[in-house]
Amino acid sequence: MTRINHSLRKVILGMFMLASCFMLQAQNQFTTKEWQDDLTFLQEKVHQDYSFLFKKISSEEFDASVDELYKAIPTMKDHEVFAGLARIIASFKYGHTRIGFRDSPIKMTQLPIAMYEFSDGMYVQGVHKDYPDALGAKVVAIEGVPIDDVMKAIYPLVPSENDQFFKAYGVLYATSPEFLHAQGVTDSLKESIQFTLEKEGKEFRILVKAGDFMAMPLEYGYMKAGEDWLQVRDSSMTPLYLKNLDKIYYYEYLPEQKTVYVRQSQIQDDPSEDIPTFYAKVFDFVENNDVEKLVIDVRLNGGGNNYKNKPVVTGIIETEKINEAGKLFVIIGRRTFSACQNLINEFSNYTNAIFVGEPSSENINFYGDNREVQLPNTGIKTYLSFAWWQDKPQWEGGPWTAPHLAVETTFAQYKNNEDPVLDAALAFEDDDFIINPMNHLTNLFMSGNTVQLEADAVRLISDPRYKFFDFEGEFNKAGYRLLEGKQLEEAIYVFTMNTQMFADSANTWDSLAEAYWKAGDLVKATEYYNKAIELDPKGGVGDNARTMLKKMKEGDPHK
């Protein structure tokens, strides 16, 4: 054996120590103090300049989450702290208020597999060419964790205004090994992740290696096929909503249906022609041709500049030929966001549009327009919203705009280039369709036709076309309006209907209990508060019911 002299041994040892230091630095490039100081900076910045964001989370809850992360930082890796910051910022639940990924100093990676949640489950709709067997498979589990549980674990990272926003963007977080580890899906940080998939009734597993974060060629959430990338959709034809994606908008006449179809995927001017010029052509065509319907498809539209919405809305108002119920349709979905939410709010306010598809991913009234706030030590960029947009009165606010006509897409329909959403708009007949269910039910109630009211309520709730209409919430609002108007008997009737239709909801029983308390029937109030506790023993409704029971026993007046 050749002996290594003392000088050479020192050189090798020094190189080893240098390499070790580099490895440690690569794992944790920032100190505990740097992270903690940045966290404190963010906390103070929010309280000082952005306290108005405390709507869906209280300042106390925010501070508690900051304190929890602050204490945990000494035991965390950089990517775990980064995820912790993402959770804190996401807790405001405004999509514009977020953490920056693309130029983050914390290296994030991503698995080259594009998932999409269809109405019948999570599927692989695109993938790197190294994993062709995964294409078109249903996702069963990631690292042995059922996919539903994976998505629940990932949910706190995403600044989801509602569940539609999470459907659109949560899949990007769920394919990052760093996030999977930070959220406890994996017990260690792994370069390759095992997927359990199912195809043609057979379950199998593949190991997928991560690459650069957000390197997949996605267009509006769908894989764009290329030399290194595969997409599951039949490429022999393209549905209208995915056609000409190199353009922000285009229109096409469908002669068999006498319909003009418009797809607009941003609220920005296309380089070839601006929005006023484009829509002037659309409305001119509608006026001067055999057109019976206009469909405006904004299901992919993530927003832009809402000042550019005016010519679209005024053009519809002026085109009386098409601004009628059953002639104007707006397709919305999980990527309808930001300035496009403003657009559909204005459609709702000023036109006779019928919304078709899935709910939007934006709150009806919302905080948008963020400012960059860079953390001083790590250089991480955060984006905090400052502008409140309110197109509708507060009592018409809500988590999303729900479609009048609910239509979702299955994986097979997507794969085969079918578009059930557009098909529903084209085939729409308003003979038996009630555009505003609560107006209809309210009119029956006011006329005293309770038999028809109860029959229609059951029918509408079970009709899949109204899947996204919040019947429970609307009945609850109606009951409280009656309660506030001292119409106790009528309020009890409405709340009782709600418990019959939504018997598993703790909130319906809590509301009915309150009505009986105000009516002076403490026996029934006690019974129904206990029912609410039984259904929600550890939740907020259960807590409220316990508080009310305590007040009743102490003889306090009803709230």
XYZ file of C-alpha atoms in Angstrom:
559
model
C 0.000 0.000 0.000
C 1.318 3.410 -0.960
C 1.842 5.656 2.019
C 0.374 9.177 1.920
C 2.823 11.719 3.190
C 1.847 14.149 5.929
C 1.501 17.215 3.646
C -0.742 15.419 1.196
C -2.882 14.112 4.082
C -3.363 17.702 5.283
C -4.416 18.818 1.799
C -6.943 15.981 1.501
C -8.267 16.661 5.005
C -8.622 20.355 4.190
C -10.476 19.585 0.961
C -12.782 17.219 2.843
C -13.524 19.842 5.494
C -14.157 22.461 2.802
C -16.529 20.112 1.015
C -18.293 19.327 4.287
C -18.731 23.007 5.027
C -20.122 23.523 1.527
C -22.595 20.681 2.013
C -23.747 22.101 5.319
C -24.079 25.538 3.802
C -26.070 24.104 0.889
C -28.452 22.546 3.364
C -28.798 25.647 5.535
C -27.515 28.772 3.848
C -29.095 31.092 6.407
C -28.629 31.218 10.155
C -31.379 30.864 12.722
C -31.063 34.553 13.581
C -31.336 35.620 9.936
C -34.528 33.609 9.512
C -36.004 34.804 12.792
C -35.192 38.435 12.062
C -36.836 38.126 8.638
C -39.909 36.595 10.203
C -40.135 39.410 12.743
C -39.666 41.945 9.939
C -42.578 40.396 8.023
C -44.760 40.338 11.133
C -44.108 44.001 11.891
C -44.613 44.995 8.250
C -48.004 43.289 8.149
C -49.168 44.961 11.376
C -47.851 48.348 10.346
C -48.957 48.560 6.711
C -51.293 45.658 5.929
C -53.458 45.159 9.021
C -56.551 45.426 6.809
C -55.753 41.897 5.584
C -56.916 40.504 8.917
C -60.328 39.436 7.646
C -60.237 35.641 7.369
C -57.616 35.289 10.084
C -57.370 37.414 13.222
C -54.238 39.301 14.197
C -54.013 37.070 17.283
C -54.085 33.908 15.166
C -51.484 35.397 12.828
C -49.166 36.294 15.716
C -49.587 32.825 17.220
C -48.531 31.178 13.958
C -45.548 33.527 13.694
C -44.519 32.707 17.264
C -44.823 28.975 16.594
C -42.583 29.184 13.525
C -40.113 31.483 15.295
C -39.587 28.913 18.031
C -39.271 26.023 15.570
C -36.717 27.630 13.233
C -33.594 26.395 15.111
C -34.571 22.783 14.339
C -35.626 23.364 10.732
C -33.932 23.168 7.334
C -34.159 26.125 4.988
C -36.877 24.592 2.826
C -38.960 23.890 5.930
C -38.704 27.512 7.074
C -39.578 28.645 3.566
C -42.683 26.444 3.686
C -43.479 27.881 7.108
C -43.387 31.389 5.657
C -45.600 30.228 2.797
C -48.140 28.879 5.320
C -48.206 32.148 7.250
C -48.712 34.267 4.138
C -51.267 31.818 2.728
C -53.287 32.084 5.946
C -54.705 35.424 4.754
C -56.510 33.429 2.037
C -56.129 36.009 -0.716
C -54.605 34.670 -3.923
C -52.688 37.853 -4.648
C -51.018 37.686 -1.216
C -48.294 35.095 -1.651
C -44.645 34.140 -1.360
C -42.315 34.330 -4.372
C -40.983 31.077 -5.811
C -39.353 31.696 -9.155
C -36.390 33.748 -7.933
C -36.284 32.425 -4.385
C -32.811 31.905 -2.866
C -34.155 28.651 -1.421
C -33.797 26.040 -4.123
C -37.092 24.333 -4.796
C -37.520 21.372 -7.109
C -40.506 19.818 -8.825
C -41.502 16.426 -10.124
C -42.032 16.486 -13.915
C -45.590 15.242 -13.695
C -48.648 17.417 -14.350
C -51.711 16.408 -12.363
C -55.241 17.713 -12.819
C -58.303 17.160 -10.679
C -61.190 16.173 -12.930
C -64.713 15.467 -11.709
C -63.864 11.767 -11.371
C -60.487 12.093 -9.660
C -56.869 13.218 -9.938
C -55.158 12.174 -13.176
C -51.768 12.604 -14.854
C -52.576 14.816 -17.835
C -48.956 15.493 -18.776
C -45.515 14.117 -17.981
C -41.870 14.084 -19.002
C -41.079 11.595 -21.753
C -39.045 9.481 -19.270
C -42.288 8.382 -17.591
C -44.673 7.435 -20.415
C -46.436 4.758 -18.356
C -47.729 7.448 -15.994
C -49.544 9.364 -18.724
C -53.294 9.111 -18.339
C -53.109 7.218 -15.050
C -55.250 8.008 -12.050
C -53.210 9.131 -9.038
C -53.874 6.881 -6.052
C -51.122 7.890 -3.630
C -47.823 9.732 -3.250
C -45.210 7.974 -1.118
C -47.963 5.665 0.088
C -50.150 8.530 1.310
C -53.617 8.600 -0.340
C -53.862 11.489 -2.760
C -56.770 13.098 -0.872
C -54.637 13.168 2.282
C -51.689 14.566 0.333
C -53.813 17.445 -0.918
C -55.152 18.112 2.594
C -51.562 18.286 3.860
C -50.568 20.686 1.086
C -53.630 22.943 1.451
C -52.192 25.293 4.141
C -49.330 26.290 1.812
C -51.585 27.649 -0.909
C -53.075 31.171 -0.701
C -56.460 29.767 -1.662
C -59.335 32.230 -1.805
C -61.554 29.179 -2.166
C -61.376 25.497 -3.075
C -61.389 26.329 -6.785
C -58.133 28.265 -6.441
C -56.645 25.245 -4.690
C -57.813 22.940 -7.485
C -56.052 25.182 -9.996
C -52.738 25.651 -8.197
C -52.447 23.125 -5.378
C -51.133 20.465 -7.763
C -47.986 22.545 -8.340
C -47.217 22.492 -4.612
C -48.061 18.792 -4.341
C -45.337 17.893 -6.842
C -42.522 19.631 -4.947
C -40.415 17.261 -2.781
C -39.528 20.157 -0.478
C -43.166 20.944 0.212
C -44.077 17.271 0.535
C -41.426 16.909 3.232
C -42.263 20.184 4.990
C -45.917 19.146 5.228
C -45.160 15.680 6.551
C -46.113 13.679 3.457
C -42.570 12.290 3.366
C -40.466 11.625 6.447
C -37.304 12.959 4.794
C -36.367 15.200 1.880
C -36.171 12.980 -1.190
C -34.936 13.645 -4.693
C -37.231 10.961 -6.129
C -40.832 10.364 -5.106
C -42.925 7.228 -5.502
C -46.346 7.524 -7.127
C -49.011 4.872 -6.869
C -51.048 4.987 -10.061
C -53.962 3.148 -11.605
C -54.626 2.518 -15.275
C -57.075 0.139 -16.926
C -57.975 -1.320 -13.548
C -54.384 -2.152 -12.628
C -52.409 -0.464 -9.879
C -48.669 0.142 -10.252
C -45.877 2.281 -8.838
C -43.250 4.484 -10.428
C -40.372 6.514 -9.016
C -40.201 10.069 -10.369
C -37.071 12.212 -10.075
C -37.410 15.938 -9.394
C -36.044 18.700 -11.602
C -36.185 22.493 -11.693
C -39.210 24.099 -10.055
C -41.967 25.167 -12.475
C -39.976 24.015 -15.515
C -42.874 22.098 -17.066
C -44.298 23.689 -20.242
C -47.801 24.369 -18.933
C -50.355 26.569 -20.687
C -53.126 27.713 -18.384
C -52.555 24.616 -16.257
C -52.463 22.099 -19.115
C -49.378 20.349 -20.440
C -48.045 21.600 -23.755
C -46.670 18.663 -25.732
C -43.116 18.939 -27.026
C -39.930 17.048 -27.724
C -39.465 16.125 -24.064
C -43.058 16.343 -22.859
C -46.144 14.205 -23.346
C -49.779 15.235 -23.005
C -52.664 12.811 -22.731
C -55.173 14.659 -24.879
C -55.759 13.342 -28.397
C -53.725 15.752 -30.551
C -55.656 15.064 -33.757
C -58.069 17.862 -32.839
C -58.380 20.664 -30.303
C -61.473 21.829 -28.403
C -62.320 25.488 -28.823
C -61.234 26.523 -25.324
C -57.696 25.233 -25.979
C -57.507 26.469 -29.565
C -55.196 29.332 -30.613
C -53.664 29.686 -27.158
C -50.937 31.815 -28.725
C -53.613 34.511 -28.845
C -55.171 36.108 -25.785
C -58.576 36.019 -27.461
C -60.240 34.866 -30.649
C -63.772 34.217 -31.890
C -65.400 31.655 -34.116
C -68.850 31.292 -35.647
C -70.627 27.977 -35.120
C -73.201 27.953 -37.948
C -75.129 24.851 -36.855
C -75.851 26.407 -33.463
C -76.034 29.984 -34.819
C -73.594 30.873 -32.056
C -70.555 33.118 -31.795
C -67.938 31.612 -29.484
C -65.293 33.868 -27.866
C -62.375 32.598 -25.820
C -60.618 35.301 -23.785
C -57.858 34.085 -21.481
C -56.402 37.337 -20.097
C -57.626 40.851 -19.408
C -54.857 42.287 -21.554
C -54.559 43.551 -25.105
C -53.362 40.975 -27.608
C -50.345 42.258 -29.604
C -52.309 41.843 -32.838
C -55.268 44.049 -31.784
C -56.508 45.641 -28.601
C -59.632 44.617 -26.695
C -61.921 47.420 -28.007
C -61.011 46.597 -31.627
C -61.498 42.866 -31.135
C -64.877 43.131 -29.428
C -66.102 45.747 -31.907
C -65.613 43.060 -34.575
C -67.398 40.470 -32.430
C -70.466 42.639 -31.811
C -70.565 43.794 -35.429
C -70.627 40.152 -36.534
C -73.392 39.364 -34.034
C -75.524 42.277 -35.251
C -75.123 41.559 -38.951
C -75.304 37.786 -39.112
C -77.659 34.964 -38.234
C -76.612 34.757 -34.583
C -78.868 33.542 -31.774
C -76.321 32.981 -28.998
C -73.062 34.487 -27.777
C -70.727 32.415 -25.593
C -67.825 34.185 -23.854
C -65.402 31.637 -22.389
C -63.244 32.939 -19.526
C -62.591 29.638 -17.753
C -58.813 30.060 -18.299
C -58.745 33.793 -17.585
C -56.511 34.678 -14.629
C -57.012 38.422 -14.942
C -54.892 41.403 -15.904
C -56.074 45.007 -16.083
C -59.706 45.389 -15.061
C -59.872 48.874 -16.616
C -59.988 47.039 -19.943
C -63.338 45.384 -19.141
C -65.511 48.361 -20.090
C -65.780 47.786 -23.883
C -66.758 44.155 -23.313
C -69.582 44.972 -20.893
C -70.895 48.058 -22.691
C -70.765 46.205 -26.005
C -73.047 43.504 -24.654
C -75.465 46.036 -23.176
C -75.674 47.833 -26.525
C -76.185 44.591 -28.453
C -79.779 44.091 -27.371
C -80.183 41.210 -29.796
C -77.990 39.037 -27.606
C -78.399 40.537 -24.144
C -81.326 38.309 -23.216
C -81.690 35.343 -20.874
C -80.903 32.185 -22.806
C -78.883 33.990 -25.485
C -75.802 35.128 -23.566
C -73.574 32.594 -21.814
C -70.341 33.068 -19.861
C -68.191 30.014 -19.155
C -66.266 30.265 -15.885
C -63.963 27.930 -13.972
C -61.146 27.344 -11.515
C -58.774 29.795 -13.220
C -61.297 32.676 -13.476
C -59.508 35.093 -11.173
C -58.558 38.684 -10.333
C -59.532 41.198 -13.043
C -61.646 38.515 -14.661
C -63.629 38.263 -11.427
C -64.317 41.968 -11.889
C -65.485 41.188 -15.425
C -67.933 38.465 -14.403
C -69.162 40.664 -11.531
C -70.018 43.305 -14.124
C -71.651 40.710 -16.361
C -73.766 39.729 -13.359
C -74.634 43.330 -12.517
C -75.416 44.706 -15.964
C -76.225 41.876 -18.382
C -78.486 38.843 -18.645
C -75.605 36.387 -18.785
C -76.038 32.788 -17.682
C -72.873 31.424 -16.073
C -71.926 27.874 -16.993
C -69.187 25.558 -15.714
C -67.380 25.591 -12.355
C -67.176 28.389 -9.754
C -64.529 31.093 -10.077
C -61.314 30.952 -8.039
C -61.667 34.482 -6.664
C -63.883 35.894 -3.939
C -66.684 38.041 -5.344
C -65.222 41.083 -3.532
C -61.512 40.737 -2.843
C -58.091 42.152 -2.065
C -55.840 42.318 -5.136
C -52.972 44.423 -6.520
C -50.032 43.410 -4.349
C -46.809 45.138 -3.431
C -43.450 43.382 -3.207
C -42.022 43.138 0.305
C -38.509 41.679 0.267
C -37.163 40.120 3.457
C -33.853 41.827 4.353
C -31.640 38.836 5.226
C -32.758 36.026 2.941
C -33.913 38.212 0.069
C -37.137 36.209 -0.187
C -39.855 38.177 -1.927
C -43.360 38.254 -0.550
C -46.330 39.933 -2.196
C -48.973 41.579 -0.013
C -52.274 42.848 -1.384
C -53.315 46.439 -0.768
C -56.321 47.205 -3.008
C -59.879 46.275 -2.096
C -62.121 45.584 -5.104
C -65.851 45.588 -4.492
C -68.191 45.380 -7.473
C -71.120 44.072 -5.457
C -72.722 45.069 -2.142
C -71.370 43.231 0.872
C -74.496 41.112 1.289
C -73.918 39.720 -2.206
C -70.314 38.886 -1.431
C -69.204 35.298 -1.211
C -66.310 32.891 -1.647
C -66.842 32.665 -5.418
C -69.182 33.241 -8.304
C -71.128 30.026 -8.696
C -72.387 29.042 -12.137
C -76.120 29.101 -12.746
C -75.607 25.845 -14.642
C -72.996 23.542 -13.089
C -71.014 21.418 -15.529
C -67.761 19.599 -14.808
C -65.400 17.639 -17.042
C -64.368 14.020 -16.593
C -60.914 12.768 -17.440
C -62.214 10.767 -20.417
C -63.976 13.843 -21.815
C -60.784 15.879 -21.592
C -58.713 13.116 -23.145
C -61.161 12.776 -26.047
C -61.381 16.543 -26.643
C -64.997 16.733 -25.532
C -66.221 19.941 -23.941
C -69.356 19.251 -21.876
C -69.373 22.835 -20.603
C -69.706 24.403 -24.041
C -72.090 21.644 -25.068
C -74.360 22.550 -22.149
C -74.408 26.211 -23.183
C -75.148 25.356 -26.799
C -77.928 22.922 -25.861
C -79.477 25.147 -23.194
C -83.244 25.401 -23.080
C -84.815 27.486 -20.339
C -88.161 25.690 -20.244
C -87.534 24.023 -16.880
C -84.408 25.834 -15.716
C -84.650 28.285 -12.830
C -81.846 30.819 -13.096
C -82.329 32.201 -9.567
C -83.464 29.346 -7.288
C -83.818 31.456 -4.133
C -85.999 34.059 -5.842
C -88.236 31.232 -7.013
C -88.421 29.628 -3.560
C -88.891 32.982 -1.829
C -91.849 33.785 -4.082
C -93.438 30.447 -3.186
C -92.891 31.185 0.504
C -94.362 34.682 0.265
C -97.434 33.349 -1.539
C -97.968 30.724 1.167
C -97.530 27.822 -1.252
C -95.514 25.724 1.195
C -96.334 22.391 -0.479
C -94.784 23.524 -3.758
C -91.969 25.249 -1.860
C -90.928 22.048 -0.115
C -91.237 19.932 -3.255
C -89.234 22.369 -5.403
C -86.566 22.813 -2.743
C -85.922 19.066 -2.609
C -85.921 18.843 -6.421
C -83.516 21.725 -6.923
C -81.078 20.576 -4.235
C -80.849 17.123 -5.835
C -80.446 18.522 -9.370
C -76.733 18.338 -10.380
C -77.118 21.477 -12.472
C -77.302 23.413 -9.174
C -74.368 21.601 -7.583
C -72.498 24.769 -6.647
C -75.494 26.751 -5.409
C -75.309 27.183 -1.635
C -78.868 26.235 -0.716
C -77.987 25.645 2.935
C -76.343 29.043 3.287
C -79.122 30.870 1.456
C -81.845 29.219 3.555
C -79.890 30.167 6.677
C -79.674 33.804 5.536
C -83.404 33.830 4.818
C -84.138 32.436 8.275
C -82.048 35.098 9.987
C -83.703 37.874 7.997
C -87.034 36.643 9.329
C -85.585 36.321 12.825
C -84.276 39.863 12.760
C -87.715 41.014 11.611
C -89.305 39.363 14.677
C -91.122 36.843 12.437
C -90.309 33.992 14.790
C -92.786 31.409 13.524
C -91.719 31.937 9.914
C -88.027 31.810 10.882
C -88.549 28.519 12.712
C -90.287 27.125 9.622
C -87.361 28.051 7.339
C -84.700 26.817 9.794
C -86.627 23.555 10.243
C -86.687 23.052 6.464
C -82.936 23.555 6.448
C -82.390 20.880 9.107
C -84.543 18.483 7.102
C -82.612 19.084 3.894
C -79.160 19.256 5.528
C -79.559 17.036 8.564
C -75.806 16.429 8.922
C -74.961 20.122 9.171
C -74.318 21.319 12.731
C -74.943 24.897 11.651
C -78.551 24.258 10.621
C -79.355 22.845 14.069
C -77.498 25.684 15.806
C -79.599 28.235 13.904
C -82.854 26.402 14.672
C -81.895 26.291 18.356
C -81.350 30.044 18.374
C -84.764 30.633 16.820
C -86.464 28.501 19.489
C -84.517 30.303 22.218
C -85.725 33.650 20.932
C -89.240 32.208 20.767
C -88.956 31.258 24.463
C -88.908 27.469 23.972
C -85.832 26.549 26.025
C -86.542 22.809 25.873
C -86.276 22.646 22.099
C -83.443 25.170 22.064
C -81.481 22.922 24.427
C -82.271 19.829 22.355
C -81.070 21.403 19.108
C -77.961 23.020 20.582
C -77.003 19.558 21.855
C -77.635 18.192 18.370
C -75.223 20.784 16.958
C -72.600 19.762 19.538
C -73.088 16.097 18.630
C -72.455 16.846 14.955
C -69.513 19.226 15.551
C -67.979 18.262 18.917
C -64.590 19.916 18.328
C -65.471 22.666 15.858
C -66.568 26.271 15.989
C -70.288 25.522 15.711
C -70.074 23.096 18.604
C -68.194 25.676 20.665
C -70.858 28.284 19.929
C -73.620 25.865 20.925
C -71.905 25.163 24.252
C -71.567 28.901 24.896
C -75.263 29.432 24.163
C -76.286 26.581 26.454
C -74.225 28.104 29.241
C -75.921 31.485 28.728
C -79.325 29.833 28.775
C -78.572 28.082 32.075
C -77.290 31.340 33.577
C -80.524 33.031 32.571
C -78.879 35.460 30.152
C -81.206 36.925 27.521
C -80.907 35.281 24.132
C -78.218 36.753 21.955
